[in-house]
Structures are given as structure tokens and as C-alpha cells.
Amino acid sequence: MQRLGHWLAVAVAVVIIAGCTIGVAAQDSLSGTKVTVALRSLSETDYIVSRLAEFEKQTGIDVTVVTYAEQQLREKEVQDLSTGAGQFDVVAIDSVFIPEFAQAGWLVPLAPYLDPEYDLADIPDSVHGLFSWNDVLYAAPVYAEITQLMYRKDLFEKEGIAVPTIFEELEEAAAHFTRPPNLYGLAMRGLRGNGMNVYTWATWFRAFGGEFLDEQSRPIFNNAAGVKATEEYARLLQEYGPPGVAGYSWDNVQTAFTSGRVAMIIDANNFYTRIEDPDKSAIAGNIGYAVVPAGPEGSFPGNYALGFAISSVGARSDVEKKAAAAFISWATSAQMQMDSLEAGIVSQTRTSVLESPEFARSLHPEWIASTVESWEITNPNHRPLFPGWRSMGDAIGIAVQQVIAGERPAQEALNEAVKTTEDLFKRTGDYGKPRPYEF
């Protein structure tokens, strides 16, 4: 797996720390500018919106926020950008869509417009990579998550079971705790989707040495590694998962865990606030956290992030771009992330916050340690970042769910997903071209 140090070099060299303030010159030159932001409601974005009045008073910039449901956000942004309507100056964008939007010319390179005191070096390389395309940074992180192993520490300690570090140990623990109908060993996502079951399945795929495309962008995920990963992922859920797990989304996984029905889950680390809330979780205070277990090729945590980017369609003038960047600089600054910690938000991405005494005092030490280690070893292209990912990932997700449900064997299901992807790439002209990402 390639290291990711080059991402910082391509971003920009900057000075040490940014607070929540914008320079006086910026305030004077941008006062009276209007910025419209498209986003979806998350704890992180809700917190930013709650403090907008401070930013507007400080800069004189008038900010309008338009909030959409998660599934609507992309649809509305694509409509606005592709038609040239230009309603939005800033768009909240999933990291997996950065290549598609950037290739279409819809996004403005971000680094040249950031506040001079914005500390890009304070953000981990792997997070920068999620928001870059062709070595250009297009967005700053609002929210980021990494997958972890979360387990019933009370059960593991009571029964003397070691925390799994490799796939074989994971299965042994899952088998030990599978006692239907009241307790099952393991739950993960089964529901189809490039951001649903593929999100956690890819940990197995990468750990067995899987690669999605060859060097000429020909899909090869139906090879021996892909079949093995899919068979193993499906078998674990079939044998040790709760009934109906083939249709599980992230919220089903979370509910199965907080209700005490499963001993282990692998999913996003941002589950923390809900699974540790005694008002919402029957197992709060009895949870352990670890890096996802390793397969033959190592441990491969999944990643996902949401960022703010400047729309080239909405922010047409230089002043509009600077105003949009001023908002992004403020909203994603180190001080805002530190302040959000006090509000109970745990998706911070800045190293200065993750390593702060305040962070250490606020959260479970195992959660912190596994989060930091996971971000160090993850790769932005865990799920490859390129314009065709969404369609390819959805085709894979259909295959994976079919195998979990016992509807088709892995080889047959993946063969069809490869054929679907080949047909798509031939229509778009991507088939046979150099692979557009590195892993």
C-alpha cells in the first residue's frame, strides 16, 4: 500500500494555527458579499449553522444556508452545477464525489483561496487525499469517519476472549458469542450500495489483496481475491449475524449493537456518541474499540468524509470565491473543531485537536487510539476516488447483497457486476485508459 505523504505537498505550505477569526483586510474587502451554502443536516453542520451570526458579524458576509436530506443533496447540487444555475457558492460534498465534480469543472481549487493562516498541515494526509483529484485539493473537511471494531467489552472480559486482531480471531470470537435468538456474534452492513455494504466489504476486499481496476481501467474485482473476500464477508454474516442482516444499513447495525443483540460490529467510529449514550444504548459504558482486524495483506479501515467546496458555477467572481473560502476557512478551522468537541461532536479531523488534552479527557482512550491509528493506515483510495466509482460501487453492492442473502454464488454475482461496469466504461470512453488513481 502506498504511503500518502505527497498529498500535503500538493496542497500548500502554510503557517501554524488558525482560530475562528478572519483577517482584517479580508473583513473589509468582503463585507456585503453574499454566500449561499448547500448542505445536509448533521451534528457538525448544525453546529456550524448555530454560530453563523458570529461569522457574519465578524466579516460582514451574508450567509444563506439551504439544507437538504442526504439523498437530495447530491441531486440538487448536480442540477445546480450542470445547468449553470449557480444558486450555490459553497457545496457540501461527499469525498467519493470529488473526482466526478472536479472533472466536470464544477469546483474551484481550494488552497489558493484559503485564509493565509489556515493550517492545512494540521489535517492528516489521508483526509487531504479524500478531497483531492489529480493532485489538486478541492474541499476542506467538515466531517470525517473511519471504520472500527466495536465490541462488548463486558462480555469479552467476563468470558476471557481476546480482542480480535486478525480475521481468524474475529471469526472465533463471533462463533463464541453466537447464541440465538438473544445474542449474535457480529453485525455489519448487508444492504446494497457503494456507500453501504461496499463501505465495510472493502475491508475484506483489500485485505485479500483485491484491486478494482487493472492499469488500463478494466474491472477485475471478480478475480480470486474478490471472490474470496465476498464469500468470507457473506459467510461471517450468514453464520454469525442476526436474522435479516442481508438488508442491514448502518442504522440497523447500530441498533442491533445498542440493544445488546450482537457482541461485535464493524462500522463508523462516529457511532461513539450514540452507543455510549445511556439514554439510547443498553450497553453504554461496556464497549471496547479497536482497529479493524487484519487479513493476509494487512488491516484496511474504511473511510468517508464530507467537505465544503467552492462552486465554480455559483462563485464566479474573485470576490465571490474569496468570500466562499472565508466561510470555509472559518467553518473548518481548528478552533471551530475544538469548540465542537465541547458540544459533544467527535468527528474532528485536525491533529491539534485529536492530540489535545481536551480530546483525551472527553473520549474513551481506546476509541482515540484506534481512531488515530486507523487514520494513519487508511488509504484515500480504499474505495477508489474516480468519476466512475458511484456506478461501479453500486453494481458491486448489488452483488455483495445477493451473496449475503444466498441468492447467487460470489463468482456469478461479481461477474455480472464486472459486465455492468465494463459496459458503462465503454460508453464513457474510460475502458482501456490508464487507471485514474493509485493505491
mmCIF file with all atom_site columns, N, CA and C in Angstrom, residues 120-174:
data_model
loop_
_atom_site.group_PDB
_atom_site.id
_atom_site.type_symbol
_atom_site.label_atom_id
_atom_site.label_alt_id
_atom_site.label_comp_id
_atom_site.label_asym_id
_atom_site.label_entity_id
_atom_site.label_seq_id
_atom_site.pdbx_PDB_ins_code
_atom_site.Cartn_x
_atom_site.Cartn_y
_atom_site.Cartn_z
_atom_site.occupancy
_atom_site.B_iso_or_equiv
_atom_site.pdbx_formal_charge
_atom_site.auth_seq_id
_atom_site.auth_comp_id
_atom_site.auth_asym_id
_atom_site.auth_atom_id
_atom_site.pdbx_PDB_model_num
ATOM 1   N N  . LEU A 1 120 ? -3.312  23.875  6.788  1.00 0.00 ? 120 LEU A N  1
ATOM 2   C CA . LEU A 1 120 ? -3.567  22.613  6.090  1.00 0.00 ? 120 LEU A CA 1
ATOM 3   C C  . LEU A 1 120 ? -2.718  21.474  6.640  1.00 0.00 ? 120 LEU A C  1
ATOM 4   N N  . ALA A 1 121 ? -1.540  21.792  7.148  1.00 0.00 ? 121 ALA A N  1
ATOM 5   C CA . ALA A 1 121 ? -0.663  20.749  7.678  1.00 0.00 ? 121 ALA A CA 1
ATOM 6   C C  . ALA A 1 121 ? -1.218  20.128  8.952  1.00 0.00 ? 121 ALA A C  1
ATOM 7   N N  . ASP A 1 122 ? -2.230  20.742  9.537  1.00 0.00 ? 122 ASP A N  1
ATOM 8   C CA . ASP A 1 122 ? -2.860  20.222  10.753 1.00 0.00 ? 122 ASP A CA 1
ATOM 9   C C  . ASP A 1 122 ? -3.888  19.139  10.438 1.00 0.00 ? 122 ASP A C  1
ATOM 10  N N  . ILE A 1 123 ? -4.150  18.912  9.159  1.00 0.00 ? 123 ILE A N  1
ATOM 11  C CA . ILE A 1 123 ? -5.129  17.907  8.729  1.00 0.00 ? 123 ILE A CA 1
ATOM 12  C C  . ILE A 1 123 ? -4.364  16.700  8.185  1.00 0.00 ? 123 ILE A C  1
ATOM 13  N N  . PRO A 1 124 ? -4.681  15.479  8.632  1.00 0.00 ? 124 PRO A N  1
ATOM 14  C CA . PRO A 1 124 ? -3.918  14.298  8.203  1.00 0.00 ? 124 PRO A CA 1
ATOM 15  C C  . PRO A 1 124 ? -3.887  14.124  6.687  1.00 0.00 ? 124 PRO A C  1
ATOM 16  N N  . ASP A 1 125 ? -2.789  13.553  6.210  1.00 0.00 ? 125 ASP A N  1
ATOM 17  C CA . ASP A 1 125 ? -2.611  13.313  4.778  1.00 0.00 ? 125 ASP A CA 1
ATOM 18  C C  . ASP A 1 125 ? -3.788  12.547  4.181  1.00 0.00 ? 125 ASP A C  1
ATOM 19  N N  . SER A 1 126 ? -4.241  11.525  4.911  1.00 0.00 ? 126 SER A N  1
ATOM 20  C CA . SER A 1 126 ? -5.302  10.672  4.375  1.00 0.00 ? 126 SER A CA 1
ATOM 21  C C  . SER A 1 126 ? -6.595  11.446  4.166  1.00 0.00 ? 126 SER A C  1
ATOM 22  N N  . VAL A 1 127 ? -6.846  12.451  5.007  1.00 0.00 ? 127 VAL A N  1
ATOM 23  C CA . VAL A 1 127 ? -8.054  13.264  4.844  1.00 0.00 ? 127 VAL A CA 1
ATOM 24  C C  . VAL A 1 127 ? -7.899  14.193  3.649  1.00 0.00 ? 127 VAL A C  1
ATOM 25  N N  . HIS A 1 128 ? -6.720  14.802  3.502  1.00 0.00 ? 128 HIS A N  1
ATOM 26  C CA . HIS A 1 128 ? -6.469  15.614  2.307  1.00 0.00 ? 128 HIS A CA 1
ATOM 27  C C  . HIS A 1 128 ? -6.698  14.799  1.041  1.00 0.00 ? 128 HIS A C  1
ATOM 28  N N  . GLY A 1 129 ? -6.225  13.569  1.056  1.00 0.00 ? 129 GLY A N  1
ATOM 29  C CA . GLY A 1 129 ? -6.368  12.724  -0.122 1.00 0.00 ? 129 GLY A CA 1
ATOM 30  C C  . GLY A 1 129 ? -7.805  12.485  -0.510 1.00 0.00 ? 129 GLY A C  1
ATOM 31  N N  . LEU A 1 130 ? -8.688  12.419  0.479  1.00 0.00 ? 130 LEU A N  1
ATOM 32  C CA . LEU A 1 130 ? -10.106 12.204  0.197  1.00 0.00 ? 130 LEU A CA 1
ATOM 33  C C  . LEU A 1 130 ? -10.720 13.366  -0.574 1.00 0.00 ? 130 LEU A C  1
ATOM 34  N N  . PHE A 1 131 ? -10.135 14.544  -0.443 1.00 0.00 ? 131 PHE A N  1
ATOM 35  C CA . PHE A 1 131 ? -10.709 15.732  -1.070 1.00 0.00 ? 131 PHE A CA 1
ATOM 36  C C  . PHE A 1 131 ? -9.870  16.261  -2.229 1.00 0.00 ? 131 PHE A C  1
ATOM 37  N N  . SER A 1 132 ? -9.013  15.420  -2.774 1.00 0.00 ? 132 SER A N  1
ATOM 38  C CA . SER A 1 132 ? -8.140  15.831  -3.875 1.00 0.00 ? 132 SER A CA 1
ATOM 39  C C  . SER A 1 132 ? -8.416  15.011  -5.123 1.00 0.00 ? 132 SER A C  1
ATOM 40  N N  . TRP A 1 133 ? -8.159  15.619  -6.266 1.00 0.00 ? 133 TRP A N  1
ATOM 41  C CA . TRP A 1 133 ? -8.266  14.940  -7.555 1.00 0.00 ? 133 TRP A CA 1
ATOM 42  C C  . TRP A 1 133 ? -7.162  15.473  -8.448 1.00 0.00 ? 133 TRP A C  1
ATOM 43  N N  . ASN A 1 134 ? -6.386  14.564  -9.043 1.00 0.00 ? 134 ASN A N  1
ATOM 44  C CA . ASN A 1 134 ? -5.239  14.940  -9.875 1.00 0.00 ? 134 ASN A CA 1
ATOM 45  C C  . ASN A 1 134 ? -4.301  15.901  -9.139 1.00 0.00 ? 134 ASN A C  1
ATOM 46  N N  . ASP A 1 135 ? -4.044  15.589  -7.872 1.00 0.00 ? 135 ASP A N  1
ATOM 47  C CA . ASP A 1 135 ? -3.117  16.346  -7.029 1.00 0.00 ? 135 ASP A CA 1
ATOM 48  C C  . ASP A 1 135 ? -3.565  17.780  -6.759 1.00 0.00 ? 135 ASP A C  1
ATOM 49  N N  . VAL A 1 136 ? -4.855  18.038  -6.822 1.00 0.00 ? 136 VAL A N  1
ATOM 50  C CA . VAL A 1 136 ? -5.398  19.359  -6.508 1.00 0.00 ? 136 VAL A CA 1
ATOM 51  C C  . VAL A 1 136 ? -6.422  19.204  -5.391 1.00 0.00 ? 136 VAL A C  1
ATOM 52  N N  . LEU A 1 137 ? -6.300  20.032  -4.351 1.00 0.00 ? 137 LEU A N  1
ATOM 53  C CA . LEU A 1 137 ? -7.228  19.998  -3.226 1.00 0.00 ? 137 LEU A CA 1
ATOM 54  C C  . LEU A 1 137 ? -8.471  20.823  -3.555 1.00 0.00 ? 137 LEU A C  1
ATOM 55  N N  . TYR A 1 138 ? -9.652  20.219  -3.369 1.00 0.00 ? 138 TYR A N  1
ATOM 56  C CA . TYR A 1 138 ? -10.895 20.904  -3.722 1.00 0.00 ? 138 TYR A CA 1
ATOM 57  C C  . TYR A 1 138 ? -11.826 21.173  -2.541 1.00 0.00 ? 138 TYR A C  1
ATOM 58  N N  . ALA A 1 139 ? -11.607 20.556  -1.396 1.00 0.00 ? 139 ALA A N  1
ATOM 59  C CA . ALA A 1 139 ? -12.534 20.747  -0.282 1.00 0.00 ? 139 ALA A CA 1
ATOM 60  C C  . ALA A 1 139 ? -11.803 20.618  1.042  1.00 0.00 ? 139 ALA A C  1
ATOM 61  N N  . ALA A 1 140 ? -12.423 21.167  2.078  1.00 0.00 ? 140 ALA A N  1
ATOM 62  C CA . ALA A 1 140 ? -11.908 21.062  3.444  1.00 0.00 ? 140 ALA A CA 1
ATOM 63  C C  . ALA A 1 140 ? -12.901 20.261  4.272  1.00 0.00 ? 140 ALA A C  1
ATOM 64  N N  . PRO A 1 141 ? -12.412 19.440  5.198  1.00 0.00 ? 141 PRO A N  1
ATOM 65  C CA . PRO A 1 141 ? -13.298 18.514  5.912  1.00 0.00 ? 141 PRO A CA 1
ATOM 66  C C  . PRO A 1 141 ? -14.208 19.176  6.936  1.00 0.00 ? 141 PRO A C  1
ATOM 67  N N  . VAL A 1 142 ? -15.486 18.854  6.824  1.00 0.00 ? 142 VAL A N  1
ATOM 68  C CA . VAL A 1 142 ? -16.487 19.230  7.820  1.00 0.00 ? 142 VAL A CA 1
ATOM 69  C C  . VAL A 1 142 ? -16.703 18.056  8.770  1.00 0.00 ? 142 VAL A C  1
ATOM 70  N N  . TYR A 1 143 ? -16.625 16.876  8.201  1.00 0.00 ? 143 TYR A N  1
ATOM 71  C CA . TYR A 1 143 ? -16.922 15.649  8.937  1.00 0.00 ? 143 TYR A CA 1
ATOM 72  C C  . TYR A 1 143 ? -16.084 14.530  8.337  1.00 0.00 ? 143 TYR A C  1
ATOM 73  N N  . ALA A 1 144 ? -15.567 13.660  9.177  1.00 0.00 ? 144 ALA A N  1
ATOM 74  C CA . ALA A 1 144 ? -14.829 12.503  8.664  1.00 0.00 ? 144 ALA A CA 1
ATOM 75  C C  . ALA A 1 144 ? -15.009 11.330  9.612  1.00 0.00 ? 144 ALA A C  1
ATOM 76  N N  . GLU A 1 145 ? -15.057 10.139  9.036  1.00 0.00 ? 145 GLU A N  1
ATOM 77  C CA . GLU A 1 145 ? -15.212 8.936   9.846  1.00 0.00 ? 145 GLU A CA 1
ATOM 78  C C  . GLU A 1 145 ? -14.300 7.844   9.316  1.00 0.00 ? 145 GLU A C  1
ATOM 79  N N  . ILE A 1 146 ? -13.999 6.912   10.191 1.00 0.00 ? 146 ILE A N  1
ATOM 80  C CA . ILE A 1 146 ? -13.144 5.775   9.868  1.00 0.00 ? 146 ILE A CA 1
ATOM 81  C C  . ILE A 1 146 ? -13.789 4.538   10.486 1.00 0.00 ? 146 ILE A C  1
ATOM 82  N N  . THR A 1 147 ? -13.660 3.384   9.863  1.00 0.00 ? 147 THR A N  1
ATOM 83  C CA . THR A 1 147 ? -14.291 2.199   10.442 1.00 0.00 ? 147 THR A CA 1
ATOM 84  C C  . THR A 1 147 ? -13.435 1.606   11.558 1.00 0.00 ? 147 THR A C  1
ATOM 85  N N  . GLN A 1 148 ? -14.132 1.049   12.554 1.00 0.00 ? 148 GLN A N  1
ATOM 86  C CA . GLN A 1 148 ? -13.500 0.440   13.715 1.00 0.00 ? 148 GLN A CA 1
ATOM 87  C C  . GLN A 1 148 ? -14.194 -0.871  14.051 1.00 0.00 ? 148 GLN A C  1
ATOM 88  N N  . LEU A 1 149 ? -13.516 -1.688  14.840 1.00 0.00 ? 149 LEU A N  1
ATOM 89  C CA . LEU A 1 149 ? -14.159 -2.808  15.515 1.00 0.00 ? 149 LEU A CA 1
ATOM 90  C C  . LEU A 1 149 ? -14.666 -2.299  16.852 1.00 0.00 ? 149 LEU A C  1
ATOM 91  N N  . MET A 1 150 ? -15.963 -2.432  17.081 1.00 0.00 ? 150 MET A N  1
ATOM 92  C CA . MET A 1 150 ? -16.569 -2.086  18.368 1.00 0.00 ? 150 MET A CA 1
ATOM 93  C C  . MET A 1 150 ? -17.115 -3.365  18.978 1.00 0.00 ? 150 MET A C  1
ATOM 94  N N  . TYR A 1 151 ? -16.843 -3.591  20.242 1.00 0.00 ? 151 TYR A N  1
ATOM 95  C CA . TYR A 1 151 ? -17.188 -4.880  20.834 1.00 0.00 ? 151 TYR A CA 1
ATOM 96  C C  . TYR A 1 151 ? -17.685 -4.721  22.270 1.00 0.00 ? 151 TYR A C  1
ATOM 97  N N  . ARG A 1 152 ? -18.427 -5.721  22.725 1.00 0.00 ? 152 ARG A N  1
ATOM 98  C CA . ARG A 1 152 ? -18.944 -5.757  24.090 1.00 0.00 ? 152 ARG A CA 1
ATOM 99  C C  . ARG A 1 152 ? -17.808 -6.115  25.046 1.00 0.00 ? 152 ARG A C  1
ATOM 100 N N  . LYS A 1 153 ? -17.206 -5.099  25.612 1.00 0.00 ? 153 LYS A N  1
ATOM 101 C CA . LYS A 1 153 ? -16.062 -5.325  26.484 1.00 0.00 ? 153 LYS A CA 1
ATOM 102 C C  . LYS A 1 153 ? -16.442 -6.142  27.715 1.00 0.00 ? 153 LYS A C  1
ATOM 103 N N  . ASP A 1 154 ? -17.657 -5.944  28.203 1.00 0.00 ? 154 ASP A N  1
ATOM 104 C CA . ASP A 1 154 ? -18.087 -6.700  29.380 1.00 0.00 ? 154 ASP A CA 1
ATOM 105 C C  . ASP A 1 154 ? -18.125 -8.196  29.080 1.00 0.00 ? 154 ASP A C  1
ATOM 106 N N  . LEU A 1 155 ? -18.644 -8.568  27.918 1.00 0.00 ? 155 LEU A N  1
ATOM 107 C CA . LEU A 1 155 ? -18.703 -9.981  27.549 1.00 0.00 ? 155 LEU A CA 1
ATOM 108 C C  . LEU A 1 155 ? -17.312 -10.557 27.306 1.00 0.00 ? 155 LEU A C  1
ATOM 109 N N  . PHE A 1 156 ? -16.480 -9.818  26.608 1.00 0.00 ? 156 PHE A N  1
ATOM 110 C CA . PHE A 1 156 ? -15.137 -10.301 26.304 1.00 0.00 ? 156 PHE A CA 1
ATOM 111 C C  . PHE A 1 156 ? -14.336 -10.534 27.584 1.00 0.00 ? 156 PHE A C  1
ATOM 112 N N  . GLU A 1 157 ? -14.430 -9.592  28.523 1.00 0.00 ? 157 GLU A N  1
ATOM 113 C CA . GLU A 1 157 ? -13.672 -9.734  29.768 1.00 0.00 ? 157 GLU A CA 1
ATOM 114 C C  . GLU A 1 157 ? -14.243 -10.845 30.642 1.00 0.00 ? 157 GLU A C  1
ATOM 115 N N  . LYS A 1 158 ? -15.556 -10.919 30.721 1.00 0.00 ? 158 LYS A N  1
ATOM 116 C CA . LYS A 1 158 ? -16.204 -11.945 31.548 1.00 0.00 ? 158 LYS A CA 1
ATOM 117 C C  . LYS A 1 158 ? -15.847 -13.348 31.077 1.00 0.00 ? 158 LYS A C  1
ATOM 118 N N  . GLU A 1 159 ? -15.749 -13.533 29.752 1.00 0.00 ? 159 GLU A N  1
ATOM 119 C CA . GLU A 1 159 ? -15.538 -14.875 29.217 1.00 0.00 ? 159 GLU A CA 1
ATOM 120 C C  . GLU A 1 159 ? -14.110 -15.115 28.736 1.00 0.00 ? 159 GLU A C  1
ATOM 121 N N  . GLY A 1 160 ? -13.233 -14.151 29.007 1.00 0.00 ? 160 GLY A N  1
ATOM 122 C CA . GLY A 1 160 ? -11.816 -14.338 28.721 1.00 0.00 ? 160 GLY A CA 1
ATOM 123 C C  . GLY A 1 160 ? -11.470 -14.436 27.252 1.00 0.00 ? 160 GLY A C  1
ATOM 124 N N  . ILE A 1 161 ? -12.191 -13.702 26.412 1.00 0.00 ? 161 ILE A N  1
ATOM 125 C CA . ILE A 1 161 ? -11.943 -13.710 24.968 1.00 0.00 ? 161 ILE A CA 1
ATOM 126 C C  . ILE A 1 161 ? -11.047 -12.527 24.603 1.00 0.00 ? 161 ILE A C  1
ATOM 127 N N  . ALA A 1 162 ? -9.978  -12.777 23.860 1.00 0.00 ? 162 ALA A N  1
ATOM 128 C CA . ALA A 1 162 ? -9.066  -11.715 23.437 1.00 0.00 ? 162 ALA A CA 1
ATOM 129 C C  . ALA A 1 162 ? -9.701  -10.883 22.326 1.00 0.00 ? 162 ALA A C  1
ATOM 130 N N  . VAL A 1 163 ? -9.344  -9.615  22.286 1.00 0.00 ? 163 VAL A N  1
ATOM 131 C CA . VAL A 1 163 ? -9.845  -8.733  21.230 1.00 0.00 ? 163 VAL A CA 1
ATOM 132 C C  . VAL A 1 163 ? -9.246  -9.171  19.896 1.00 0.00 ? 163 VAL A C  1
ATOM 133 N N  . PRO A 1 164 ? -10.063 -9.419  18.875 1.00 0.00 ? 164 PRO A N  1
ATOM 134 C CA . PRO A 1 164 ? -9.544  -9.910  17.588 1.00 0.00 ? 164 PRO A CA 1
ATOM 135 C C  . PRO A 1 164 ? -8.640  -8.896  16.896 1.00 0.00 ? 164 PRO A C  1
ATOM 136 N N  . THR A 1 165 ? -7.527  -9.373  16.396 1.00 0.00 ? 165 THR A N  1
ATOM 137 C CA . THR A 1 165 ? -6.629  -8.525  15.607 1.00 0.00 ? 165 THR A CA 1
ATOM 138 C C  . THR A 1 165 ? -6.478  -9.023  14.175 1.00 0.00 ? 165 THR A C  1
ATOM 139 N N  . ILE A 1 166 ? -6.902  -10.270 13.917 1.00 0.00 ? 166 ILE A N  1
ATOM 140 C CA . ILE A 1 166 ? -6.854  -10.828 12.568 1.00 0.00 ? 166 ILE A CA 1
ATOM 141 C C  . ILE A 1 166 ? -8.199  -11.480 12.257 1.00 0.00 ? 166 ILE A C  1
ATOM 142 N N  . PHE A 1 167 ? -8.451  -11.744 10.991 1.00 0.00 ? 167 PHE A N  1
ATOM 143 C CA . PHE A 1 167 ? -9.745  -12.294 10.579 1.00 0.00 ? 167 PHE A CA 1
ATOM 144 C C  . PHE A 1 167 ? -10.078 -13.606 11.287 1.00 0.00 ? 167 PHE A C  1
ATOM 145 N N  . GLU A 1 168 ? -9.084  -14.470 11.443 1.00 0.00 ? 168 GLU A N  1
ATOM 146 C CA . GLU A 1 168 ? -9.344  -15.765 12.079 1.00 0.00 ? 168 GLU A CA 1
ATOM 147 C C  . GLU A 1 168 ? -9.840  -15.583 13.508 1.00 0.00 ? 168 GLU A C  1
ATOM 148 N N  . GLU A 1 169 ? -9.250  -14.643 14.228 1.00 0.00 ? 169 GLU A N  1
ATOM 149 C CA . GLU A 1 169 ? -9.682  -14.377 15.607 1.00 0.00 ? 169 GLU A CA 1
ATOM 150 C C  . GLU A 1 169 ? -11.066 -13.742 15.637 1.00 0.00 ? 169 GLU A C  1
ATOM 151 N N  . LEU A 1 170 ? -11.358 -12.926 14.633 1.00 0.00 ? 170 LEU A N  1
ATOM 152 C CA . LEU A 1 170 ? -12.689 -12.330 14.551 1.00 0.00 ? 170 LEU A CA 1
ATOM 153 C C  . LEU A 1 170 ? -13.742 -13.418 14.422 1.00 0.00 ? 170 LEU A C  1
ATOM 154 N N  . GLU A 1 171 ? -13.488 -14.381 13.550 1.00 0.00 ? 171 GLU A N  1
ATOM 155 C CA . GLU A 1 171 ? -14.462 -15.460 13.384 1.00 0.00 ? 171 GLU A CA 1
ATOM 156 C C  . GLU A 1 171 ? -14.581 -16.309 14.649 1.00 0.00 ? 171 GLU A C  1
ATOM 157 N N  . GLU A 1 172 ? -13.470 -16.584 15.303 1.00 0.00 ? 172 GLU A N  1
ATOM 158 C CA . GLU A 1 172 ? -13.523 -17.367 16.539 1.00 0.00 ? 172 GLU A CA 1
ATOM 159 C C  . GLU A 1 172 ? -14.376 -16.667 17.594 1.00 0.00 ? 172 GLU A C  1
ATOM 160 N N  . ALA A 1 173 ? -14.182 -15.356 17.739 1.00 0.00 ? 173 ALA A N  1
ATOM 161 C CA . ALA A 1 173 ? -14.973 -14.605 18.715 1.00 0.00 ? 173 ALA A CA 1
ATOM 162 C C  . ALA A 1 173 ? -16.439 -14.560 18.306 1.00 0.00 ? 173 ALA A C  1
ATOM 163 N N  . ALA A 1 174 ? -16.701 -14.362 17.007 1.00 0.00 ? 174 ALA A N  1
ATOM 164 C CA . ALA A 1 174 ? -18.085 -14.319 16.524 1.00 0.00 ? 174 ALA A CA 1
ATOM 165 C C  . ALA A 1 174 ? -18.788 -15.642 16.781 1.00 0.00 ? 174 ALA A C  1
#
